[in-house]
Amino acid sequence: MLLLRTTPFIGRVYDPEFESATPPEGCRRLVVSGTTIEIFYLVDEDAKQVKVILVDDARMDPLSRF
């Protein structure tokens, strides 16, 4: 999580392939290198905070992600 604290824009803006995989609010997605783990998070620039909304396994069904 230190990486997100120091470089919060390292993840890409999440653009889901399926409408049903859309989070309640726009977020960023970071895939942890060498794993199947995905971190979905929000960046609040004003408060200088990163809010993790989901840690998921990429092998899971994206239609039930959020």
mmCIF file of N, CA and C in Angstrom:
data_model
loop_
_atom_site.group_PDB
_atom_site.id
_atom_site.type_symbol
_atom_site.label_atom_id
_atom_site.label_comp_id
_atom_site.label_asym_id
_atom_site.label_seq_id
_atom_site.Cartn_x
_atom_site.Cartn_y
_atom_site.Cartn_z
ATOM 1 N N MET A 1 0.813 -1.197 0.000
ATOM 2 C CA MET A 1 0.000 0.000 0.000
ATOM 3 C C MET A 1 0.859 1.265 0.000
ATOM 4 N N LEU A 2 2.121 1.109 0.358
ATOM 5 C CA LEU A 2 3.003 2.272 0.339
ATOM 6 C C LEU A 2 3.117 2.844 -1.068
ATOM 7 N N LEU A 3 3.126 1.970 -2.064
ATOM 8 C CA LEU A 3 3.210 2.429 -3.450
ATOM 9 C C LEU A 3 2.029 3.328 -3.801
ATOM 10 N N LEU A 4 0.842 2.967 -3.370
ATOM 11 C CA LEU A 4 -0.335 3.805 -3.643
ATOM 12 C C LEU A 4 -0.252 5.128 -2.895
ATOM 13 N N ARG A 5 0.331 5.108 -1.726
ATOM 14 C CA ARG A 5 0.454 6.341 -0.947
ATOM 15 C C ARG A 5 1.411 7.316 -1.621
ATOM 16 N N THR A 6 2.494 6.796 -2.185
ATOM 17 C CA THR A 6 3.503 7.679 -2.767
ATOM 18 C C THR A 6 3.244 8.005 -4.243
ATOM 19 N N THR A 7 2.609 7.093 -4.976
ATOM 20 C CA THR A 7 2.312 7.322 -6.397
ATOM 21 C C THR A 7 0.882 6.857 -6.692
ATOM 22 N N PRO A 8 -0.116 7.609 -6.226
ATOM 23 C CA PRO A 8 -1.497 7.157 -6.338
ATOM 24 C C PRO A 8 -2.027 7.039 -7.766
ATOM 25 N N PHE A 9 -1.393 7.671 -8.714
ATOM 26 C CA PHE A 9 -1.905 7.617 -10.082
ATOM 27 C C PHE A 9 -1.211 6.538 -10.918
ATOM 28 N N ILE A 10 -0.535 5.609 -10.244
ATOM 29 C CA ILE A 10 0.142 4.513 -10.940
ATOM 30 C C ILE A 10 -0.869 3.574 -11.605
ATOM 31 N N GLY A 11 -2.037 3.418 -11.002
ATOM 32 C CA GLY A 11 -3.079 2.570 -11.584
ATOM 33 C C GLY A 11 -3.805 3.296 -12.706
ATOM 34 N N ARG A 12 -4.355 2.525 -13.603
ATOM 35 C CA ARG A 12 -5.093 3.115 -14.723
ATOM 36 C C ARG A 12 -6.547 3.373 -14.341
ATOM 37 N N VAL A 13 -7.146 4.342 -14.991
ATOM 38 C CA VAL A 13 -8.575 4.577 -14.799
ATOM 39 C C VAL A 13 -9.298 3.319 -15.247
ATOM 40 N N TYR A 14 -10.161 2.818 -14.393
ATOM 41 C CA TYR A 14 -10.857 1.565 -14.675
ATOM 42 C C TYR A 14 -11.992 1.808 -15.660
ATOM 43 N N ASP A 15 -11.946 1.104 -16.766
ATOM 44 C CA ASP A 15 -12.973 1.173 -17.799
ATOM 45 C C ASP A 15 -13.480 -0.254 -18.020
ATOM 46 N N PRO A 16 -14.534 -0.641 -17.308
ATOM 47 C CA PRO A 16 -14.989 -2.037 -17.366
ATOM 48 C C PRO A 16 -15.513 -2.438 -18.744
ATOM 49 N N GLU A 17 -15.314 -3.710 -19.065
ATOM 50 C CA GLU A 17 -15.813 -4.247 -20.329
ATOM 51 C C GLU A 17 -17.322 -4.458 -20.291
ATOM 52 N N PHE A 18 -17.854 -4.700 -19.113
ATOM 53 C CA PHE A 18 -19.278 -4.970 -18.964
ATOM 54 C C PHE A 18 -19.916 -3.905 -18.086
ATOM 55 N N GLU A 19 -21.096 -3.445 -18.467
ATOM 56 C CA GLU A 19 -21.784 -2.426 -17.673
ATOM 57 C C GLU A 19 -22.042 -2.914 -16.252
ATOM 58 N N SER A 20 -22.331 -4.209 -16.116
ATOM 59 C CA SER A 20 -22.609 -4.757 -14.787
ATOM 60 C C SER A 20 -21.358 -4.829 -13.903
ATOM 61 N N ALA A 21 -20.181 -4.616 -14.478
ATOM 62 C CA ALA A 21 -18.934 -4.620 -13.703
ATOM 63 C C ALA A 21 -18.504 -3.206 -13.325
ATOM 64 N N THR A 22 -19.399 -2.253 -13.478
ATOM 65 C CA THR A 22 -19.098 -0.858 -13.187
ATOM 66 C C THR A 22 -19.224 -0.588 -11.690
ATOM 67 N N PRO A 23 -18.200 0.010 -11.088
ATOM 68 C CA PRO A 23 -18.272 0.325 -9.662
ATOM 69 C C PRO A 23 -19.247 1.474 -9.413
ATOM 70 N N PRO A 24 -19.645 1.688 -8.151
ATOM 71 C CA PRO A 24 -20.584 2.758 -7.842
ATOM 72 C C PRO A 24 -20.058 4.147 -8.195
ATOM 73 N N GLU A 25 -18.751 4.312 -8.212
ATOM 74 C CA GLU A 25 -18.141 5.573 -8.637
ATOM 75 C C GLU A 25 -16.864 5.256 -9.405
ATOM 76 N N GLY A 26 -16.458 6.189 -10.248
ATOM 77 C CA GLY A 26 -15.257 5.959 -11.047
ATOM 78 C C GLY A 26 -14.053 5.667 -10.166
ATOM 79 N N CYS A 27 -13.192 4.804 -10.610
ATOM 80 C CA CYS A 27 -12.037 4.444 -9.792
ATOM 81 C C CYS A 27 -10.855 4.100 -10.685
ATOM 82 N N ARG A 28 -9.766 3.781 -10.048
ATOM 83 C CA ARG A 28 -8.561 3.354 -10.727
ATOM 84 C C ARG A 28 -8.335 1.880 -10.410
ATOM 85 N N ARG A 29 -7.569 1.191 -11.257
ATOM 86 C CA ARG A 29 -7.298 -0.238 -11.078
ATOM 87 C C ARG A 29 -5.805 -0.472 -11.190
ATOM 88 N N LEU A 30 -5.268 -1.215 -10.242
ATOM 89 C CA LEU A 30 -3.862 -1.566 -10.234
ATOM 90 C C LEU A 30 -3.756 -3.075 -10.119
ATOM 91 N N VAL A 31 -3.056 -3.696 -11.058
ATOM 92 C CA VAL A 31 -2.813 -5.135 -11.019
ATOM 93 C C VAL A 31 -1.467 -5.340 -10.341
ATOM 94 N N VAL A 32 -1.446 -6.166 -9.295
ATOM 95 C CA VAL A 32 -0.211 -6.432 -8.562
ATOM 96 C C VAL A 32 0.644 -7.373 -9.403
ATOM 97 N N SER A 33 1.809 -6.905 -9.778
ATOM 98 C CA SER A 33 2.713 -7.640 -10.660
ATOM 99 C C SER A 33 3.018 -9.044 -10.134
ATOM 100 N N GLY A 34 2.953 -10.017 -11.035
ATOM 101 C CA GLY A 34 3.277 -11.388 -10.686
ATOM 102 C C GLY A 34 2.174 -12.134 -9.961
ATOM 103 N N THR A 35 0.985 -11.502 -9.836
ATOM 104 C CA THR A 35 -0.142 -12.137 -9.156
ATOM 105 C C THR A 35 -1.405 -11.957 -10.001
ATOM 106 N N THR A 36 -2.515 -12.456 -9.496
ATOM 107 C CA THR A 36 -3.808 -12.223 -10.141
ATOM 108 C C THR A 36 -4.633 -11.231 -9.328
ATOM 109 N N ILE A 37 -3.973 -10.522 -8.415
ATOM 110 C CA ILE A 37 -4.653 -9.574 -7.536
ATOM 111 C C ILE A 37 -4.828 -8.228 -8.233
ATOM 112 N N GLU A 38 -6.037 -7.678 -8.112
ATOM 113 C CA GLU A 38 -6.360 -6.348 -8.634
ATOM 114 C C GLU A 38 -6.817 -5.485 -7.461
ATOM 115 N N ILE A 39 -6.369 -4.245 -7.447
ATOM 116 C CA ILE A 39 -6.785 -3.300 -6.423
ATOM 117 C C ILE A 39 -7.558 -2.189 -7.114
ATOM 118 N N PHE A 40 -8.770 -1.962 -6.664
ATOM 119 C CA PHE A 40 -9.614 -0.884 -7.180
ATOM 120 C C PHE A 40 -9.659 0.194 -6.106
ATOM 121 N N TYR A 41 -9.386 1.425 -6.503
ATOM 122 C CA TYR A 41 -9.271 2.473 -5.492
ATOM 123 C C TYR A 41 -9.644 3.842 -6.049
ATOM 124 N N LEU A 42 -9.878 4.766 -5.123
ATOM 125 C CA LEU A 42 -10.197 6.151 -5.446
ATOM 126 C C LEU A 42 -9.076 7.039 -4.921
ATOM 127 N N VAL A 43 -8.845 8.140 -5.593
ATOM 128 C CA VAL A 43 -7.849 9.106 -5.141
ATOM 129 C C VAL A 43 -8.577 10.411 -4.836
ATOM 130 N N ASP A 44 -8.436 10.880 -3.594
ATOM 131 C CA ASP A 44 -8.993 12.176 -3.192
ATOM 132 C C ASP A 44 -7.825 13.143 -3.089
ATOM 133 N N GLU A 45 -7.626 13.919 -4.139
ATOM 134 C CA GLU A 45 -6.472 14.819 -4.182
ATOM 135 C C GLU A 45 -6.554 15.907 -3.121
ATOM 136 N N ASP A 46 -7.754 16.409 -2.866
ATOM 137 C CA ASP A 46 -7.905 17.474 -1.874
ATOM 138 C C ASP A 46 -7.517 16.998 -0.478
ATOM 139 N N ALA A 47 -7.974 15.817 -0.110
ATOM 140 C CA ALA A 47 -7.671 15.268 1.217
ATOM 141 C C ALA A 47 -6.343 14.515 1.245
ATOM 142 N N LYS A 48 -5.715 14.353 0.055
ATOM 143 C CA LYS A 48 -4.466 13.594 -0.068
ATOM 144 C C LYS A 48 -4.630 12.191 0.523
ATOM 145 N N GLN A 49 -5.689 11.517 0.050
ATOM 146 C CA GLN A 49 -5.988 10.178 0.531
ATOM 147 C C GLN A 49 -6.259 9.229 -0.624
ATOM 148 N N VAL A 50 -5.968 7.963 -0.386
ATOM 149 C CA VAL A 50 -6.309 6.881 -1.303
ATOM 150 C C VAL A 50 -7.271 5.970 -0.551
ATOM 151 N N LYS A 51 -8.411 5.698 -1.164
ATOM 152 C CA LYS A 51 -9.415 4.834 -0.539
ATOM 153 C C LYS A 51 -9.529 3.561 -1.371
ATOM 154 N N VAL A 52 -9.124 2.441 -0.806
ATOM 155 C CA VAL A 52 -9.238 1.158 -1.484
ATOM 156 C C VAL A 52 -10.683 0.703 -1.361
ATOM 157 N N ILE A 53 -11.322 0.430 -2.524
ATOM 158 C CA ILE A 53 -12.720 -0.003 -2.483
ATOM 159 C C ILE A 53 -12.876 -1.496 -2.705
ATOM 160 N N LEU A 54 -11.859 -2.139 -3.310
ATOM 161 C CA LEU A 54 -11.956 -3.574 -3.525
ATOM 162 C C LEU A 54 -10.575 -4.146 -3.833
ATOM 163 N N VAL A 55 -10.262 -5.255 -3.196
ATOM 164 C CA VAL A 55 -9.107 -6.064 -3.555
ATOM 165 C C VAL A 55 -9.699 -7.358 -4.075
ATOM 166 N N ASP A 56 -9.399 -7.698 -5.320
ATOM 167 C CA ASP A 56 -10.076 -8.795 -5.990
ATOM 168 C C ASP A 56 -9.069 -9.704 -6.688
ATOM 169 N N ASP A 57 -9.514 -10.877 -7.018
ATOM 170 C CA ASP A 57 -8.728 -11.829 -7.788
ATOM 171 C C ASP A 57 -9.231 -11.760 -9.235
ATOM 172 N N ALA A 58 -8.345 -11.508 -10.173
ATOM 173 C CA ALA A 58 -8.729 -11.336 -11.580
ATOM 174 C C ALA A 58 -9.391 -12.580 -12.166
ATOM 175 N N ARG A 59 -9.214 -13.726 -11.523
ATOM 176 C CA ARG A 59 -9.822 -14.958 -12.028
ATOM 177 C C ARG A 59 -11.306 -15.067 -11.674
ATOM 178 N N MET A 60 -11.777 -14.184 -10.815
ATOM 179 C CA MET A 60 -13.181 -14.223 -10.407
ATOM 180 C C MET A 60 -14.073 -13.612 -11.492
ATOM 181 N N ASP A 61 -15.350 -13.875 -11.394
ATOM 182 C CA ASP A 61 -16.335 -13.390 -12.365
ATOM 183 C C ASP A 61 -16.446 -11.865 -12.289
ATOM 184 N N PRO A 62 -16.095 -11.139 -13.361
ATOM 185 C CA PRO A 62 -16.172 -9.672 -13.324
ATOM 186 C C PRO A 62 -17.598 -9.152 -13.215
ATOM 187 N N LEU A 63 -18.572 -9.973 -13.565
ATOM 188 C CA LEU A 63 -19.955 -9.517 -13.495
ATOM 189 C C LEU A 63 -20.466 -9.423 -12.062
ATOM 190 N N SER A 64 -19.782 -10.050 -11.128
ATOM 191 C CA SER A 64 -20.204 -9.966 -9.726
ATOM 192 C C SER A 64 -19.181 -9.218 -8.890
ATOM 193 N N ARG A 65 -18.347 -8.446 -9.540
ATOM 194 C CA ARG A 65 -17.245 -7.740 -8.865
ATOM 195 C C ARG A 65 -17.735 -6.678 -7.873
ATOM 196 N N PHE A 66 -18.655 -5.859 -8.294
ATOM 197 C CA PHE A 66 -19.123 -4.782 -7.423
ATOM 198 C C PHE A 66 -20.544 -5.071 -7.040
#
